[in-house]
Coordinates of C-alpha atoms in Angstrom, one line a residue:
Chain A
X74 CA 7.2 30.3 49.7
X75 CA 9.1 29.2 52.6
X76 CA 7.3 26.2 53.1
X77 CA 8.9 25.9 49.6
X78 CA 12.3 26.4 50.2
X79 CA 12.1 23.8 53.4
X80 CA 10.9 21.2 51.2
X81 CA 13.8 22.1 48.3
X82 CA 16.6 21.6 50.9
X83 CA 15.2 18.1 52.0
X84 CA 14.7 17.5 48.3
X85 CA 19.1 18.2 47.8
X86 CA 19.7 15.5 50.8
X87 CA 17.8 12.9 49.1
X88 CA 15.2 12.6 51.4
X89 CA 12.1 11.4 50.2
X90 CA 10.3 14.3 48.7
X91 CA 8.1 12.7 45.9
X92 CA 5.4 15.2 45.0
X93 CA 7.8 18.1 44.5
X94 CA 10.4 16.5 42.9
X95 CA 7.8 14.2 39.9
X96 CA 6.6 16.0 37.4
X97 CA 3.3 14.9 35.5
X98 CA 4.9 11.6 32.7
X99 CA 4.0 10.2 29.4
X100 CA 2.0 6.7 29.8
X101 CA 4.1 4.0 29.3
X102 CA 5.4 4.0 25.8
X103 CA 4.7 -0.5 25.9
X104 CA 1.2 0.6 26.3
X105 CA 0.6 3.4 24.8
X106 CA 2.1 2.9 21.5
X107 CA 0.6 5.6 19.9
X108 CA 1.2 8.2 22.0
X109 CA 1.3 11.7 21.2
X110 CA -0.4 12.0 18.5
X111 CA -1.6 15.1 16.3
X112 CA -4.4 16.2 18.8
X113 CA -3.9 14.6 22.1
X114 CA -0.9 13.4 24.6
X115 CA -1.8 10.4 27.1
X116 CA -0.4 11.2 30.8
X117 CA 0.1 8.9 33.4
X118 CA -2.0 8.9 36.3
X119 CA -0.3 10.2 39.3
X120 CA -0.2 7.2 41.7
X121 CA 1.6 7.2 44.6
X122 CA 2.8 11.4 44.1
X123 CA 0.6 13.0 46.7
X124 CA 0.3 10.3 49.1
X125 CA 2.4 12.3 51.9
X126 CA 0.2 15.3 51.5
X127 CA -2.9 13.2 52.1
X128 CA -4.6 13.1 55.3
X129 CA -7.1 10.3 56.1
X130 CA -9.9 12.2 57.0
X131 CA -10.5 14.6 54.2
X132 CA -11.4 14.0 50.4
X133 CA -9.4 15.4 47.6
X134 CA -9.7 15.8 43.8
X135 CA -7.0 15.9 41.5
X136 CA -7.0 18.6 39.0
X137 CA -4.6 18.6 35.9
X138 CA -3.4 21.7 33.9
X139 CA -2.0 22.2 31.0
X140 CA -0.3 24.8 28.5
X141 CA 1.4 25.2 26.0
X142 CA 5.5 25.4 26.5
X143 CA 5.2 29.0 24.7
X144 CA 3.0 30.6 27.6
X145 CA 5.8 29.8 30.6
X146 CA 7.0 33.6 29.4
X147 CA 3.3 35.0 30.3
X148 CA 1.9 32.8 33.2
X149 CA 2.4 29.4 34.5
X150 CA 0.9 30.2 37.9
X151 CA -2.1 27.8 39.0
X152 CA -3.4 29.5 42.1
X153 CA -5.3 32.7 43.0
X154 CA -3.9 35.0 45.8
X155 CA -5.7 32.8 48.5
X156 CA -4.2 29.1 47.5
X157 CA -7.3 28.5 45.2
X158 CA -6.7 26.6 42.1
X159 CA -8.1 28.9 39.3
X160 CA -10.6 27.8 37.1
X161 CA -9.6 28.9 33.6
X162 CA -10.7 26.8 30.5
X163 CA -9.4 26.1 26.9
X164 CA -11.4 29.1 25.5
X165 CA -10.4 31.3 28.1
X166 CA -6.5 31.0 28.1
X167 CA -7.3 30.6 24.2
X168 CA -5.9 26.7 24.2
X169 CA -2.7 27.3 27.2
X170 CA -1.5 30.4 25.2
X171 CA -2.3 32.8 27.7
X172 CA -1.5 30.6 30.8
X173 CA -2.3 27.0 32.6
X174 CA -5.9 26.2 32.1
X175 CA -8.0 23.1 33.7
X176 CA -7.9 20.3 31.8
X177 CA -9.4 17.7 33.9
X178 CA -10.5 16.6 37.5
X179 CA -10.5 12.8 38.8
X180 CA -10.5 11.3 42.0
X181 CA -6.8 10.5 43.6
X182 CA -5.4 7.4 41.9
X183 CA -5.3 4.1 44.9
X184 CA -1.3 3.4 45.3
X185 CA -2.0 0.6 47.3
X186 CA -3.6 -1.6 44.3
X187 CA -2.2 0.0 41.4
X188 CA -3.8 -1.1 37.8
X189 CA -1.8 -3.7 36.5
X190 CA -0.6 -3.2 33.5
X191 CA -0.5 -6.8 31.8
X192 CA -4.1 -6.9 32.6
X193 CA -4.6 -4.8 29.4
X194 CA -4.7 -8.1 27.6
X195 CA -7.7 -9.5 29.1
X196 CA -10.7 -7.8 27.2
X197 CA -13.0 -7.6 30.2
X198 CA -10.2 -5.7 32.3
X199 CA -9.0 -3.4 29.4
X200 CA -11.5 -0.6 29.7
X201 CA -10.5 -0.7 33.6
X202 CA -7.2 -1.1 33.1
X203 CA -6.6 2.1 30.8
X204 CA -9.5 4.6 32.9
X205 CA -7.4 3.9 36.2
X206 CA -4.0 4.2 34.3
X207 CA -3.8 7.1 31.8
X208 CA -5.9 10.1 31.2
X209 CA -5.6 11.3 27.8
X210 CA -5.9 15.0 27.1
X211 CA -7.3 16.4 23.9
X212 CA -9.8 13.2 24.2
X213 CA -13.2 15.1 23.3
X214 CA -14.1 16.7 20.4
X215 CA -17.3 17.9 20.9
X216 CA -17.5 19.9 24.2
X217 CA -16.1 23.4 22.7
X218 CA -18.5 23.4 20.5
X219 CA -21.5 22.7 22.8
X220 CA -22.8 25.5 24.7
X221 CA -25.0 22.9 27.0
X222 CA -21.5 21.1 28.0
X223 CA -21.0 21.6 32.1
X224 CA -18.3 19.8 32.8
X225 CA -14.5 20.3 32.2
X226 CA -13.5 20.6 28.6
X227 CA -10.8 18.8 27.1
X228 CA -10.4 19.2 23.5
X229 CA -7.8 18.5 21.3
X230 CA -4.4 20.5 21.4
X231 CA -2.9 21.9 18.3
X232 CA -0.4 20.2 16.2
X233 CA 3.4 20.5 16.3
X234 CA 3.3 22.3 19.8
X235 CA 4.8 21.7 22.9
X236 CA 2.8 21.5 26.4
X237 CA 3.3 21.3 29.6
X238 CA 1.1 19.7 32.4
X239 CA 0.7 19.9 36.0
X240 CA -1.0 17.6 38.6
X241 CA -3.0 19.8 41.8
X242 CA -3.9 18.0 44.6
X243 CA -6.8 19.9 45.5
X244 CA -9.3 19.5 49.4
X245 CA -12.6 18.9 48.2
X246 CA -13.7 20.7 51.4
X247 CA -13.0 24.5 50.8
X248 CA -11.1 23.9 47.7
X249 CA -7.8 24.8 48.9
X250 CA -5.1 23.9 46.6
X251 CA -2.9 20.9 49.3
X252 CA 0.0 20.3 46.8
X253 CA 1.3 20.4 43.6
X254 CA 3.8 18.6 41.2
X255 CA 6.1 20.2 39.2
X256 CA 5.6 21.5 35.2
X257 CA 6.4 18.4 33.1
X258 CA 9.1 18.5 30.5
X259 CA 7.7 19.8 27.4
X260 CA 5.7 17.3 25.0
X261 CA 5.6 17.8 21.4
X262 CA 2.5 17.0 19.8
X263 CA 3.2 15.6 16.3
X264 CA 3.4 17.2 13.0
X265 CA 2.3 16.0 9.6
X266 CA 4.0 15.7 6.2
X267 CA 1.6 16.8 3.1
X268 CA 0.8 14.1 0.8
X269 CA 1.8 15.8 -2.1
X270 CA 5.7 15.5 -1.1
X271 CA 5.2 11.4 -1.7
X272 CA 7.8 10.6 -4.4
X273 CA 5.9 7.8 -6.4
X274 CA 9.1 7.8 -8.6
X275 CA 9.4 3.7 -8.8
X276 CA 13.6 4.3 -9.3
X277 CA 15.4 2.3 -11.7
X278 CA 14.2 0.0 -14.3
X279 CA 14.1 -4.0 -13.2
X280 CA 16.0 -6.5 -14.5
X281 CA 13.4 -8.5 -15.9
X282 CA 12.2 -5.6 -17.7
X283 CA 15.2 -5.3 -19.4
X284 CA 15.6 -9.0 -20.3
X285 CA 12.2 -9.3 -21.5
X286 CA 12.7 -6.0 -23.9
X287 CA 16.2 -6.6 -25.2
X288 CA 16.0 -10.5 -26.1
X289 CA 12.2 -10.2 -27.6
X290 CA 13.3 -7.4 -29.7
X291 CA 16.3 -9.4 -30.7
X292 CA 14.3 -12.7 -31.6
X293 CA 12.0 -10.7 -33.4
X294 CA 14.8 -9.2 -35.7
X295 CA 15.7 -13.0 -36.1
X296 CA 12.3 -13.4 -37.2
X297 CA 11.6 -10.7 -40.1
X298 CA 15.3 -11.8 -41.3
X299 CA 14.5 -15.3 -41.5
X300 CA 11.3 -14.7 -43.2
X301 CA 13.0 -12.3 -45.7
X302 CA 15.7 -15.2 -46.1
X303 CA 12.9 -17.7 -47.0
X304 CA 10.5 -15.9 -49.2
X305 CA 14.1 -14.5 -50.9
X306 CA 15.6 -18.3 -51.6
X307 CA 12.0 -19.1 -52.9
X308 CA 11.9 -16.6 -55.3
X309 CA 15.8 -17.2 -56.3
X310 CA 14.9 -21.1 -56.9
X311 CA 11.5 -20.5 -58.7
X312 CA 14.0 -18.1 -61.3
X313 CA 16.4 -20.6 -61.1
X314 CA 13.4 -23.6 -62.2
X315 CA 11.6 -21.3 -64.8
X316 CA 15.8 -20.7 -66.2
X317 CA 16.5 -24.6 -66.3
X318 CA 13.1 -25.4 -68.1
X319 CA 13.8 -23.0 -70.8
X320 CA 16.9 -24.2 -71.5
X321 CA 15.3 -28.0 -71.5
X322 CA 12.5 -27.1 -73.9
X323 CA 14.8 -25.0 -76.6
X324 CA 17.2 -28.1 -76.4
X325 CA 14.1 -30.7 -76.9
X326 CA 13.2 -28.3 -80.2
X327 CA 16.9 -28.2 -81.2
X328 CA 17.3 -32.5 -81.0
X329 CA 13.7 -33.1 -82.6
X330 CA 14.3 -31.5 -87.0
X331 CA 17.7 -34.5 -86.9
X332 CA 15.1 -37.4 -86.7
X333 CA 12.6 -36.6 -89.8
X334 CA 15.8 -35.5 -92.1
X335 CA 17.2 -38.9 -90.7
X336 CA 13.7 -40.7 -92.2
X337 CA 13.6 -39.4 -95.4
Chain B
X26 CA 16.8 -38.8 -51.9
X27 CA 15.7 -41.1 -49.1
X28 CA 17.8 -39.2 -46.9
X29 CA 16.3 -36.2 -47.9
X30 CA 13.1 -37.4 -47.9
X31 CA 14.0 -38.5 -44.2
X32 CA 15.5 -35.3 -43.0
X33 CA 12.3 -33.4 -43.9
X34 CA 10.2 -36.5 -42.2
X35 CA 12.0 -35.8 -39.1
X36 CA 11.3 -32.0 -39.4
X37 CA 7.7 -32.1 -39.9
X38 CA 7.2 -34.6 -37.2
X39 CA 9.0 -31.9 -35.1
X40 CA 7.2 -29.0 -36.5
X41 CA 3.7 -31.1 -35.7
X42 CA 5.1 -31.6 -32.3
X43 CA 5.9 -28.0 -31.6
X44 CA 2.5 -26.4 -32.7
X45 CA 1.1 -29.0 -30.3
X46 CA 3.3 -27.3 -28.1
X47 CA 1.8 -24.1 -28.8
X48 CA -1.6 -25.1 -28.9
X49 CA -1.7 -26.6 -25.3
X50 CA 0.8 -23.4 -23.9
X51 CA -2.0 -20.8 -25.8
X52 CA -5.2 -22.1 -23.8
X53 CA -3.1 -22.3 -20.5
X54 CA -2.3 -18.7 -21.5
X55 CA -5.9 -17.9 -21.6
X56 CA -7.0 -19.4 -19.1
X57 CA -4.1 -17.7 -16.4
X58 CA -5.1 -14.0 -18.2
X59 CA -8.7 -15.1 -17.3
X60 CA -7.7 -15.6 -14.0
X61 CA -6.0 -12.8 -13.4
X62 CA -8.8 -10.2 -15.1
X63 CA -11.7 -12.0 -12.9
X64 CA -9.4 -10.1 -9.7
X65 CA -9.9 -12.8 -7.5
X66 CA -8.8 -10.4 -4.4
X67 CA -10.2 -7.1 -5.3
X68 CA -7.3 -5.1 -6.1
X69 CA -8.4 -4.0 -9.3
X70 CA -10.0 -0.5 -8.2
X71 CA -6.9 0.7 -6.3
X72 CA -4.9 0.3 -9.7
X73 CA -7.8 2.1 -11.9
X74 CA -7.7 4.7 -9.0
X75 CA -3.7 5.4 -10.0
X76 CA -4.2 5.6 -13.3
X77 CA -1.5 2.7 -13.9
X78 CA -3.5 -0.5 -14.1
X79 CA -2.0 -1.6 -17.2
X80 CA -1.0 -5.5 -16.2
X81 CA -4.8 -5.6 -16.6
X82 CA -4.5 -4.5 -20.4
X83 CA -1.7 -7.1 -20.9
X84 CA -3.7 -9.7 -19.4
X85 CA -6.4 -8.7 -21.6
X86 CA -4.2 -9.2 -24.9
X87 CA -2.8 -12.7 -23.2
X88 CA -6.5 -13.7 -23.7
X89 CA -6.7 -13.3 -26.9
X90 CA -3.3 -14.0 -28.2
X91 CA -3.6 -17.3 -26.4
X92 CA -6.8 -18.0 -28.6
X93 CA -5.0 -17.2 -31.4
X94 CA -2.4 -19.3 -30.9
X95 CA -4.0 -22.3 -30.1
X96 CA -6.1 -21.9 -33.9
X97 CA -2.6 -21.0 -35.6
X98 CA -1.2 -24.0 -34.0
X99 CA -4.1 -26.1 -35.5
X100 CA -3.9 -24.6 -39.1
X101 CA -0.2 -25.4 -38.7
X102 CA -0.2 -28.8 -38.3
X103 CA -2.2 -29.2 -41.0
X104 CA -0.3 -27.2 -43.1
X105 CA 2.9 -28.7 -42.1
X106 CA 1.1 -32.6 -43.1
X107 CA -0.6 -31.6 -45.6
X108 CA 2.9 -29.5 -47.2
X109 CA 0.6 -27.0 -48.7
X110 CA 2.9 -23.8 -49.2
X111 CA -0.2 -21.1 -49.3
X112 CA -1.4 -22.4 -46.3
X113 CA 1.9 -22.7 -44.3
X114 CA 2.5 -18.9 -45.4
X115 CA -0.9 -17.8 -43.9
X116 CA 0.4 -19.5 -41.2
X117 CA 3.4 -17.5 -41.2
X118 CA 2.4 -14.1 -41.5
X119 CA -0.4 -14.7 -39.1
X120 CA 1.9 -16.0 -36.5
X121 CA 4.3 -12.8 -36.6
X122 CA 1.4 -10.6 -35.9
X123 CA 0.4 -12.8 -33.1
X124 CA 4.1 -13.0 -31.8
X125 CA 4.4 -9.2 -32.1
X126 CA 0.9 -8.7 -29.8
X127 CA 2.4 -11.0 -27.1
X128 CA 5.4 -9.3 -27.7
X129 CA 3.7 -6.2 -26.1
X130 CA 1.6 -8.2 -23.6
X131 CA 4.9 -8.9 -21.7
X132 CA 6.9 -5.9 -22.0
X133 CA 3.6 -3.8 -21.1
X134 CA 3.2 -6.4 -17.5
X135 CA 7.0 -6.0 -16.7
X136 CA 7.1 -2.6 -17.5
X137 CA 4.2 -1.7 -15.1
X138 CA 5.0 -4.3 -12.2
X139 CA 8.2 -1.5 -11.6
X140 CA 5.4 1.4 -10.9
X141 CA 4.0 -0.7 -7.9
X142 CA 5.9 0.8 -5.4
X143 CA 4.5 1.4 -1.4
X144 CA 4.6 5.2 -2.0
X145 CA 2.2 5.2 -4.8
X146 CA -0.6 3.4 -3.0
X147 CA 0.6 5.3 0.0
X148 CA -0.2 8.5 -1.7
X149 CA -3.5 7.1 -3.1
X150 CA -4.7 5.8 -0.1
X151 CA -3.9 9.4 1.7
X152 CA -5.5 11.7 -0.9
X153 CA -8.4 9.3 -1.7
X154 CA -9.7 7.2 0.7
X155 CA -13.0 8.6 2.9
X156 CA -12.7 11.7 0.5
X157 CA -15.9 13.9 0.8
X158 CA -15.5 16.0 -1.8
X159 CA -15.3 14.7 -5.0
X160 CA -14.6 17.0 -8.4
X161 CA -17.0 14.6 -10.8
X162 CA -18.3 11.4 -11.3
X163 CA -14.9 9.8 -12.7
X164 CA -13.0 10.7 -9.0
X165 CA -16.3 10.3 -6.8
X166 CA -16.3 6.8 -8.9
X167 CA -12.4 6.1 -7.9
X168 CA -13.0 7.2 -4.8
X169 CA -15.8 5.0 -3.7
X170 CA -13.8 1.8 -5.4
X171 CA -10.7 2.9 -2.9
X172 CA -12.8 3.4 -0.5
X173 CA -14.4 0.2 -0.3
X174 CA -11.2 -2.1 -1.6
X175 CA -9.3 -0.5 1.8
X176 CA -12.1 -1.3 4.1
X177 CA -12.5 -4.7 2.8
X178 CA -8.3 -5.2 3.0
X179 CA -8.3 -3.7 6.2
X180 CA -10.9 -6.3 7.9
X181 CA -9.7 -9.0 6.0
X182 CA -6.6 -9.0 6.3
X183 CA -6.1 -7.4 9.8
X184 CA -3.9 -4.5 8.5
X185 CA -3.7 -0.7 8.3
X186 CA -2.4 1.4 6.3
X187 CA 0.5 0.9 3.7
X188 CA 3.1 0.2 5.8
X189 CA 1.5 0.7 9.3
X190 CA -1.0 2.2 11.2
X191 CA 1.7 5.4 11.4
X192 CA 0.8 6.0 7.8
X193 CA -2.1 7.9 9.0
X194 CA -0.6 9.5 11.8
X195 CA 2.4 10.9 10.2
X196 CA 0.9 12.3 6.7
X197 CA -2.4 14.8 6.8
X198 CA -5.1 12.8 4.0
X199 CA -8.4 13.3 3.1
X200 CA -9.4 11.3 6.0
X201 CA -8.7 13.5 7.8
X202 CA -10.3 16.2 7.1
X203 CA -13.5 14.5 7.8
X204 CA -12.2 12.6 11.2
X205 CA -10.7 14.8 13.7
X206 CA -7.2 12.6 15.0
X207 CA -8.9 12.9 18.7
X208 CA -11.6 10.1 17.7
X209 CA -10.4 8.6 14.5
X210 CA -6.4 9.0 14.7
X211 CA -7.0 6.1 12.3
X212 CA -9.7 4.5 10.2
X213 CA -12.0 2.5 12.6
X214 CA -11.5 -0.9 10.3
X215 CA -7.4 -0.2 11.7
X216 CA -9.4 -1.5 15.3
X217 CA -9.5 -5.2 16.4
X218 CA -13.4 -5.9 15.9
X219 CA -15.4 -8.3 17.5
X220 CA -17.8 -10.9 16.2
X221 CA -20.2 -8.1 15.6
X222 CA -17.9 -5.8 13.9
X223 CA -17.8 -3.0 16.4
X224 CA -14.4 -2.8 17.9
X225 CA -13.1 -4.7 21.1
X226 CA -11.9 -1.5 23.0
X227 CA -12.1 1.5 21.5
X228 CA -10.2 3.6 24.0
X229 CA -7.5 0.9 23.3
X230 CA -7.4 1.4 19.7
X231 CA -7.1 4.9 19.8
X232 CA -3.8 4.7 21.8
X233 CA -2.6 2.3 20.2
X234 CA -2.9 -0.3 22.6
X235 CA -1.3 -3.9 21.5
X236 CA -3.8 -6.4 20.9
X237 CA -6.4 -3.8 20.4
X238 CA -5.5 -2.5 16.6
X239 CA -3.9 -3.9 13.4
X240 CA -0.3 -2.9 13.9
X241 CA 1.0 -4.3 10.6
X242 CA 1.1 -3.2 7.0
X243 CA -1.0 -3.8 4.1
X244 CA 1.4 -3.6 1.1
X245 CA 1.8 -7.5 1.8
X246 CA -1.6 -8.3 1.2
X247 CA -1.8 -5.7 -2.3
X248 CA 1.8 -6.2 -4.1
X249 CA 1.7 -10.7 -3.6
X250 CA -1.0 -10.6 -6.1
X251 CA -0.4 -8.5 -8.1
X252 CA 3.4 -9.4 -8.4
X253 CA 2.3 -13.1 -8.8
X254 CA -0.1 -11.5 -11.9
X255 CA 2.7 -9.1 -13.5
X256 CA 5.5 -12.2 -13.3
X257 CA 2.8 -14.7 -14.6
X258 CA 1.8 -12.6 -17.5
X259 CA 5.3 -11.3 -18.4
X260 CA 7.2 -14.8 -18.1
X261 CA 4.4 -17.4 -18.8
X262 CA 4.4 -15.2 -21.9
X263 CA 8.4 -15.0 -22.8
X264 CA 8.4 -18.6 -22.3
X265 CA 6.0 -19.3 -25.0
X266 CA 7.4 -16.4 -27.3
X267 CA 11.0 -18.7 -27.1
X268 CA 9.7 -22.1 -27.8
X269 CA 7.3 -20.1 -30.9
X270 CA 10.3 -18.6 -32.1
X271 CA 12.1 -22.1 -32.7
X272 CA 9.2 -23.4 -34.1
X273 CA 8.3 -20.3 -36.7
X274 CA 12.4 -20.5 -37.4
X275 CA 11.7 -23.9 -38.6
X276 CA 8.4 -23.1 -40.3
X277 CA 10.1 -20.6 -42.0
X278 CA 12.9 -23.0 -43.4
X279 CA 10.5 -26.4 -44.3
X280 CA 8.5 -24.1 -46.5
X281 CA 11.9 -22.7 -48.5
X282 CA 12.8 -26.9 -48.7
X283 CA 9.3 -27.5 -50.1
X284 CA 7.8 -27.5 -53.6
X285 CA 4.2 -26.8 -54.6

């Protein structure tokens, strides 16, 4: 607690005080594009953070922790009474409700030779490249599920929640908790949108739609009408013939009794 | 009366000239509908999925219409030389009904291009693709056809999703249900894939790593063809409806002018 205090002082001049002052970050966003998602949040390693804790004869582990932003209110401690890390799991703190529970362990990231980055590109370094950078949390699916798993779980988080993470440096020897970062900011896993609220409603009509309609319908109106014109003038002519050729034959009959009077 | 005689010489030799016209327009119109039924690119299942795939029944009619044509234009001409009135008002009424089906042909293909919107193959895609459980053989058969038409689009044409990989991410789907977002926040055909077809790095498509998943869209790939098919019906078809309309006009008046 003192210790605590000391460091918090140093930390208000400026001094270099790196692994209270960093908190656990997001992998880089260039990267990591996709990042969080539903299920899982993709963290940073934390290189360079511990290195003046680090003593060059002993061997550490990191450990991370998480919770969820809600459990703050009941628990965020990560130590036992006698500066042991505790070993809580998913299950147990019923996934960071009830408090901090172990997420992960990995070896302390090398500051010296950081990953870099751009090497991402190049297939054969990718896999490298990502394992040394970010550790992804949520990553397996399976090992809740399994009662043969031994390890450390790490399954998925829960939608729409916020969580908060914490890197432990942690003596390999005695497993004595050396030094710890601060809580993160919370992270907000994402939330989805039902399908059922897509509005397939295609909007207004298009223009050509409305060209297409309006002038067809129009030329065939033009159509009927000109065909009603034609077979109309055909029948008016045809009365107009069988008319003219009555008139003609009871004018022949009228002209033809004046000749055979006229011969006699 | 040899300038009458001339001015209907002239119109024949015009009428001959447009049912040539229509002849030659009616077998390219045939053979564009047959084009577009065949589905050159596949999309044909995603549009029987949404229940709107009628540019297909237009083309359908364009088929046949432009068969019909192309023997109306032929019983034309030789009605029009041979100045038989019967046979140019066969030619008549036969015509009208034809103009009337490729009438609807085109208002049905521009009417239906305006339902092809991103959110309606979104919303297909989301409820339908990878879905286990299917109701009965009509949806298990739609679903199957979406199924397979996405995976083939996705590999093809390097995309996922409608508009983006985010698609997935951002709306819950059937897909989902199946695929837990820790292992599959997208399909596995959204991954760069090697010569095998296995992805390059799988860790990197997950995250969302550049280079190592299909970042853009799909809509591209689905509305090009399907515009080009709506437009090419709907206008290929107006086009030939305006120069037959001319030509029926003038039909319409030689067989008033003639006598039998």
């Amino acid at each position: 607690m003192y210790r605590h205090w000391v460091v918090f002082v140093f930390c208000c001049f400026g001094e270099l005080c790196a692994d209270q002052n960093l908190k656990p970050q997001l992998a880089a966003s260039q990267l990591a594009t996709n990042n969080p998602t539903l299920t899982t949040i993709a963290l940073e390693k934390p290189f360079c953070v511990f290195d003046n804790s680090l003593s060059p004869n002993e061997s550490y582990i990191i450990y991370l922790y998480a919770m969820k932003g809600s459990a703050v209110a009941i628990s965020s401690l990560v130590t036992d009474n006698s500066s042991k890390p505790l070993d809580s799991t998913f299950h147990q703190t019923r996934g960071g409700e009830l408090g901090p529970y172990k997420a992960a362990l990995f070896n302390v990231p090398n500051c010296a030779s950081p990953p870099k980055l751009a090497d991402v590109g190049n297939v054969n370094k990718a896999a490298d490249v990502l394992k040394q950078y970010l550790f992804r949390v949520g990553d397996d699916g399976t090992c809740l599920y399994d009662p043969n798993f031994l390890g450390v779980c790490n399954p998925p988080l829960a939608p729409d929640t916020t969580y908060r993470f914490k890197y432990v440096l942690v003596e390999s020897t005695g497993g004595i908790m050396k030094d710890q970062t601060l809580w993160s900011d919370p992270i907000k896993t994402r939330r989805v949108k039902l399908p059922l609220k897509i509005d397939t409603w295609p909007g207004r009509r298009s223009g050509s739609m409305i060209v297409i309609t309006s002038i067809q319908s129009v030329l065939v109106f033009l159509l009927l009408a000109g065909l009603l014109a034609a077979v109309s003038s055909a029948v008016m002519r045809s009365e107009d013939a069988s008319a003219e050729t009555k008139h003609v034959s009871q004018s022949i009959q009228q002209s033809e009794p004046r000749p055979q009077l006229g011969s006699e | 009366m040899a300038k009458i005689n001339d001015g209907i010489r002239i119109l024949q030799g015009l009428l001959v000239f447009g049912n040539v016209i229509i002849g030659m327009c009616g077998i390219a119109l045939t053979a564009e509908c047959i084009f577009f039924v065949s589905d050159p690119h596949g999309l044909y299942p995603l549009l029987e999925a949404t229940e709107n795939d009628d540019i297909y029944a237009a083309a359908w009619i364009g088929i046949f219409v432009g068969f019909a044509l192309f023997a109306l234009s032929i019983l034309g001409i030789v009605g029009v030389i041979k100045s038989n009135r019967t046979l140019l008002m066969v030619y008549i009424i036969l015509m009208l009904i034809t103009y009337a089906f490729e009438m609807a042909s085109c208002i049905t293909a521009a009417t239906h291009q305006d339902f092809l919107t991103p959110n309606l193959f979104l919303k297909q895609m989301l409820e339908r693709y990878n879905k286990s459980d299917t109701d009965n053989n009509n949806d298990k058969w739609m679903t199957e056809g979406v199924t397979k038409t996405w995976n083939k689009l996705m590999l093809q044409n390097q995309c996922c999703g409608v508009r983006g990989p985010s698609d997935w991410q951002e709306y819950t789907s059937a897909f989902r249900v199946t695929h837990n977002d820790a292992d599959f926040p997208w399909p596995r055909n959204c991954c760069v894939m090697d010569a095998q077809g296995s992805p390059v790095n799988l860790d990197g498509c997950k995250l969302g790593v550049p280079g190592y998943y299909n970042s853009n869209g799909c809509y591209d790939a689905i509305s090009g063809p399907m515009n080009t098919h709506a437009w090419g019906v709907a206008w290929f078809g107006f086009a030939i409806l305006c120069w037959t309309f001319c030509v029926l006009l003038g039909t319409m008046f030689y067989w008033s002018r003639i006598d039998d």
